[in-house]
mmCIF file of C-alpha atoms in Angstrom:
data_model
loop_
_atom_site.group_PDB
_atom_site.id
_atom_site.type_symbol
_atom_site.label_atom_id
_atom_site.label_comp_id
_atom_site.label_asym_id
_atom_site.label_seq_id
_atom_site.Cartn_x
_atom_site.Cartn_y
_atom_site.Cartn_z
ATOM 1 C CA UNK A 1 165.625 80.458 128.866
ATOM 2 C CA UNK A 2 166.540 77.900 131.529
ATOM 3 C CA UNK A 3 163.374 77.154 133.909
ATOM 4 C CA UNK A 4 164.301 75.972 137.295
ATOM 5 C CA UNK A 5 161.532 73.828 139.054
ATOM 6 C CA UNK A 6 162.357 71.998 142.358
ATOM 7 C CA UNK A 7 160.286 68.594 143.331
ATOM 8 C CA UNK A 8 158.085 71.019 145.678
ATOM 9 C CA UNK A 9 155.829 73.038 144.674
ATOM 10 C CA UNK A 10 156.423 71.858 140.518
ATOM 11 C CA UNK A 11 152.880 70.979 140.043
ATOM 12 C CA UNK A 12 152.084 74.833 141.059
ATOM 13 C CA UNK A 13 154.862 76.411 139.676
ATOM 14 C CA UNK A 14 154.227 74.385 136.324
ATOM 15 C CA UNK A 15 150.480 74.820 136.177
ATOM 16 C CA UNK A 16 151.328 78.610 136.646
ATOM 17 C CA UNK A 17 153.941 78.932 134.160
ATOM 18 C CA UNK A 18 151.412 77.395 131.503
ATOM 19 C CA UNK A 19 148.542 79.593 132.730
ATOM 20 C CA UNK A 20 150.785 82.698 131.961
ATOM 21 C CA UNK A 21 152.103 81.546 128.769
ATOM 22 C CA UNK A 22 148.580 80.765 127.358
ATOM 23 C CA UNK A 23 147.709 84.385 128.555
ATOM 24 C CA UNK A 24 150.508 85.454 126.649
ATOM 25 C CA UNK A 25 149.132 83.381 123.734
ATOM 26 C CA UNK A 26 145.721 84.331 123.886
ATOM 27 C CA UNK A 27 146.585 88.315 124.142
ATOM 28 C CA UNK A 28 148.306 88.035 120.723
ATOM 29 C CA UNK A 29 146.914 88.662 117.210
ATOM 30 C CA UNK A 30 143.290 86.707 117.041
ATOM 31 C CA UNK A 31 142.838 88.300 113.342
ATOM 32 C CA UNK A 32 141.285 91.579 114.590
ATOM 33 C CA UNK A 33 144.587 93.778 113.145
ATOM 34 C CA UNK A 34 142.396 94.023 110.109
ATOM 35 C CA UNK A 35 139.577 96.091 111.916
ATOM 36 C CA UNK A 36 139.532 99.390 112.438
ATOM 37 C CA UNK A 37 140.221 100.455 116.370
ATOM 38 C CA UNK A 38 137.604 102.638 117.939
ATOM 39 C CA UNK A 39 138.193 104.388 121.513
ATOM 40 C CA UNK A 40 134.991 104.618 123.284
ATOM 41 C CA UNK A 41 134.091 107.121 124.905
ATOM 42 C CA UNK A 42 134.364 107.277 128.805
ATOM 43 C CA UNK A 43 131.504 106.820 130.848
ATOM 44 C CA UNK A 44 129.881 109.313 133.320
ATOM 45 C CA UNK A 45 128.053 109.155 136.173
ATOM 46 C CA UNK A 46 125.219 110.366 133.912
ATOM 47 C CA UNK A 47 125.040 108.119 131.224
ATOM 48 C CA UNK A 48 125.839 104.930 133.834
ATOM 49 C CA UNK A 49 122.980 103.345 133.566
ATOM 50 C CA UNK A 50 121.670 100.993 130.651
ATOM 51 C CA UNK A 51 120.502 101.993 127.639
ATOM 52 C CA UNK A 52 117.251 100.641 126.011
ATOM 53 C CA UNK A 53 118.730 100.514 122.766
ATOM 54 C CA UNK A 54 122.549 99.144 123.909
ATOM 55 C CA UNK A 55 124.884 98.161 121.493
ATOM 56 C CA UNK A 56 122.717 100.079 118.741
ATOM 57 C CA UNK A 57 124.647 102.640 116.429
ATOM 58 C CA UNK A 58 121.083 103.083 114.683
ATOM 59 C CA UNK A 59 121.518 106.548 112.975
ATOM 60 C CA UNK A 60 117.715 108.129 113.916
ATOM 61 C CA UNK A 61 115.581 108.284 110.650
ATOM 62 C CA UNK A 62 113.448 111.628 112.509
ATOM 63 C CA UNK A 63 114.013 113.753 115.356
ATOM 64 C CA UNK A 64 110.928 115.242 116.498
ATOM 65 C CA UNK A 65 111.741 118.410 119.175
ATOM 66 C CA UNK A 66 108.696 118.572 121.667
ATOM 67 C CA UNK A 67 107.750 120.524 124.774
ATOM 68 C CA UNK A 68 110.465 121.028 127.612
ATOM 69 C CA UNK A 69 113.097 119.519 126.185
ATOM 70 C CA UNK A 70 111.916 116.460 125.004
ATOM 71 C CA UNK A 71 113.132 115.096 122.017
ATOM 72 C CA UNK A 72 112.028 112.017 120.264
ATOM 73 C CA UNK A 73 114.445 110.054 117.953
ATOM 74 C CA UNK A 74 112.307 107.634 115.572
ATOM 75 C CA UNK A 75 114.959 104.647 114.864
ATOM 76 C CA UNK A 76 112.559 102.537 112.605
ATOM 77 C CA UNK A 77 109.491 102.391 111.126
ATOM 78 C CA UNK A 78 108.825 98.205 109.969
ATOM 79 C CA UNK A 79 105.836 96.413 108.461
ATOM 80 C CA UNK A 80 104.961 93.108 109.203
ATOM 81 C CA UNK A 81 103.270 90.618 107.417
ATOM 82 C CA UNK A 82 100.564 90.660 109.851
ATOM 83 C CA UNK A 83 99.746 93.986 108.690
ATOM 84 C CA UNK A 84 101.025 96.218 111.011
ATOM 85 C CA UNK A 85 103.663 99.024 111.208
ATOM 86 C CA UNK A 86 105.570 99.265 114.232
ATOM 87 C CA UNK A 87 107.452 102.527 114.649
ATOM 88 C CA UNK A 88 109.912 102.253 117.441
ATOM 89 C CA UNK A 89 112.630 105.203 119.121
ATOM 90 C CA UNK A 90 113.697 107.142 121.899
ATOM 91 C CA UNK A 91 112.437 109.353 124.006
ATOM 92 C CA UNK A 92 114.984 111.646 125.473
ATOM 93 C CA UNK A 93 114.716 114.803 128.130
ATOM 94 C CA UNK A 94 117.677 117.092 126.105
ATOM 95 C CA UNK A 95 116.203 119.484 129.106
ATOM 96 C CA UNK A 96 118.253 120.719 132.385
ATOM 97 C CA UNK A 97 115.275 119.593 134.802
ATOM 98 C CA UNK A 98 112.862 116.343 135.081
ATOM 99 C CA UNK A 99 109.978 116.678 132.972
ATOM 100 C CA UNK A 100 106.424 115.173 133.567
ATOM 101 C CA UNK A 101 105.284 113.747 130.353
ATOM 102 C CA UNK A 102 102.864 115.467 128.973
ATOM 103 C CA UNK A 103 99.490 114.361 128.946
ATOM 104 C CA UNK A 104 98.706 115.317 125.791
ATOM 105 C CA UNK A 105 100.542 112.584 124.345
ATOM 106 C CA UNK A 106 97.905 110.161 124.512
ATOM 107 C CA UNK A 107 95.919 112.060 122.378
ATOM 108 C CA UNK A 108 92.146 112.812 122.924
ATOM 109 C CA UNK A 109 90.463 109.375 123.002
ATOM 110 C CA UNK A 110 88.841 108.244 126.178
ATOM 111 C CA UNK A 111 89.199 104.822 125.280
ATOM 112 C CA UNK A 112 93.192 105.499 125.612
ATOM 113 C CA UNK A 113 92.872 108.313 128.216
ATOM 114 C CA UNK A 114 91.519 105.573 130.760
ATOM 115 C CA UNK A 115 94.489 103.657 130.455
ATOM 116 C CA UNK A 116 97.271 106.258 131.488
ATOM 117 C CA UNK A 117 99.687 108.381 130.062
ATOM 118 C CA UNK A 118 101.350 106.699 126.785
ATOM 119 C CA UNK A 119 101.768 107.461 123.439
ATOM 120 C CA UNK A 120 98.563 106.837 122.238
ATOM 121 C CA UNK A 121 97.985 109.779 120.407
ATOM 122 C CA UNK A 122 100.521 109.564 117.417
ATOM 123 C CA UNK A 123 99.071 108.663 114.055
ATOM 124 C CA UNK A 124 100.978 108.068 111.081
ATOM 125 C CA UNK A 125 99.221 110.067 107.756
ATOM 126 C CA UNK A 126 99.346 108.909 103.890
ATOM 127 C CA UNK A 127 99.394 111.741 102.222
ATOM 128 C CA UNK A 128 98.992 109.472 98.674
ATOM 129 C CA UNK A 129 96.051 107.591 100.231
ATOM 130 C CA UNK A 130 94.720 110.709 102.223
ATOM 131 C CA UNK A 131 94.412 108.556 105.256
ATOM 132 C CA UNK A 132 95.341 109.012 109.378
ATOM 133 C CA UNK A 133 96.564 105.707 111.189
ATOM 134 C CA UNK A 134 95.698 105.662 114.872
ATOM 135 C CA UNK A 135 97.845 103.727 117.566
ATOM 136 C CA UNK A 136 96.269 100.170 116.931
ATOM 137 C CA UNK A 137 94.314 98.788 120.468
ATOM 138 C CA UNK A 138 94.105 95.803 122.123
ATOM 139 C CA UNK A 139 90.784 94.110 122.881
ATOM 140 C CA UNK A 140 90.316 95.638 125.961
ATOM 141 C CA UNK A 141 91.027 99.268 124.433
ATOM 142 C CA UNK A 142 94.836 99.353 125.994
ATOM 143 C CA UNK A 143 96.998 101.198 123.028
ATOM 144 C CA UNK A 144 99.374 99.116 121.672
ATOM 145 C CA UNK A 145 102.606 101.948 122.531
ATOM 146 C CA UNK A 146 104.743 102.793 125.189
ATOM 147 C CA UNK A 147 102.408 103.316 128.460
ATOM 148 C CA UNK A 148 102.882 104.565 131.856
ATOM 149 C CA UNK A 149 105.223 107.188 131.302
ATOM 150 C CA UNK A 150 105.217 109.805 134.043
ATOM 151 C CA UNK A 151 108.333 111.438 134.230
ATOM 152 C CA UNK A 152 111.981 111.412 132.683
ATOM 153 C CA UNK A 153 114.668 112.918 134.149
ATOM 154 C CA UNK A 154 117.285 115.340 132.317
ATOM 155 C CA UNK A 155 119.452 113.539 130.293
ATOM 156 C CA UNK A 156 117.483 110.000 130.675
ATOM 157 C CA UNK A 157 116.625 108.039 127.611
ATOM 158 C CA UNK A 158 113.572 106.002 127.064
ATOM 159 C CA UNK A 159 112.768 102.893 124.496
ATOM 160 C CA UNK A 160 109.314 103.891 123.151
ATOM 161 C CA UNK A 161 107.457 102.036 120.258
ATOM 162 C CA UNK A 162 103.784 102.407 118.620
ATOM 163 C CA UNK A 163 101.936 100.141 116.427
ATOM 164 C CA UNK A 164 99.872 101.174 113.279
ATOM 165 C CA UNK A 165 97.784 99.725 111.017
ATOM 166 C CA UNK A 166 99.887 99.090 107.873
ATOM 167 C CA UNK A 167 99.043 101.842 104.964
ATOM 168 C CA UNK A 168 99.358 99.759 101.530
ATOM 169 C CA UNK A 169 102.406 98.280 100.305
ATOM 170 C CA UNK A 170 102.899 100.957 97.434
ATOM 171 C CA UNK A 171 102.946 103.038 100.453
ATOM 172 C CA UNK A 172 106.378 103.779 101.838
ATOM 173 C CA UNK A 173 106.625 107.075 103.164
ATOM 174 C CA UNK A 174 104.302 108.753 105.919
ATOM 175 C CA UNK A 175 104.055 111.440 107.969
ATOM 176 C CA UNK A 176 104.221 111.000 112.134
ATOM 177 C CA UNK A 177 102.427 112.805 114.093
ATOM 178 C CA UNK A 178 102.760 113.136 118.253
ATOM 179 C CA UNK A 179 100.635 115.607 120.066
ATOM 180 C CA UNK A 180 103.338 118.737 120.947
ATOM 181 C CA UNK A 181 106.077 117.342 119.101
ATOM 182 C CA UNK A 182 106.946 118.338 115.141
ATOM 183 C CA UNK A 183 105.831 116.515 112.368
ATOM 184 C CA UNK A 184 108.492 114.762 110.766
ATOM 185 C CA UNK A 185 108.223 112.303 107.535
ATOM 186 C CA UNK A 186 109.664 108.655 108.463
ATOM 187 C CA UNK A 187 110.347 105.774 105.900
ATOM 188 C CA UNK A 188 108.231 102.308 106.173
ATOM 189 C CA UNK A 189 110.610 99.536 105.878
ATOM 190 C CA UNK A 190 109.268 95.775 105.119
#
């Protein structure tokens, strides 16, 4: 290949010519023919915007089918030395129509009631230990979960987390509990 370059314009022509040959370079084998190829799937309209959980391929540990069409999708359950459990998942409107969350999620305490609509009424029980775990507060009785939910739209997706007390360490399975949801038994990692 013979590469003809007159005294104008070389600098350009050169600086292009190298541009375009480390393109070339750079779209050749990196070491990824050893991965597997995935397609992705195309995006819609209704899945456009951003998912709390991006990037996760977190298999959910429960599904718990509620009211309307709401379906929550507990991802992890984690104890932390501090001694707390923090469940965390996805709430997700599997309904054709926009759904006001129901109140009833935040359980019955007034303490929690006064603060909005949240998850504040899921407990985790130990069967083993025959005890119920409330949604842990903060010092000024604000539940330590998801708040100010109102409503979620069909198909939308929402990051939601709660935090227990931890049950003891010899305890690793529980049972959650959400006001109008299904009880489902979830796995304490940590």
């Amino acid at each position: 290949m013979s590469i003809r370059i007159s005294t104008r314009g070389a600098t350009l022509s050169l600086t292009v010519l190298l541009g375009l040959g480390l393109g070339v370079v750079g779209c050749g084998s990196g070491g990824d023919d050893e991965k597997p190829k995935a397609s992705a799937p195309a995006s819609t309209a209704e899945d456009a915007g951003p998912s709390a959980q991006e990037g996760s391929a977190e298999e959910p540990m429960a599904e718990l089918r509620g009211s309307n069409g709401l379906l929550l999708q507990i991802t992890s359950a984690e104890r932390d030395s501090g001694g707390f459990v923090t469940v965390n998942g996805e709430l997700k409107n599997d309904g054709d129509k926009s759904v006001a969350i129901p109140s009833g999620l935040s359980g019955n305490e007034t303490e929690i009631i006064k603060n909005g609509r949240s998850l504040g009424g899921a407990t985790l029980v130990d069967s083993k230990s025959k005890k119920r775990y409330y949604v842990l507060r903060d010092t000024e009785g604000r539940p330590l979960t998801t708040t100010g939910l109102s409503t979620i739209k069909s198909g939308d997706r929402l990051a939601v987390f709660m935090q227990f007390p931890s049950p003891p360490a010899a305890t690793t399975e529980v049972t959650f509990q959400l006001p109008t949801f299904a009880s489902a038994t979830i796995s304490i990692s940590g």
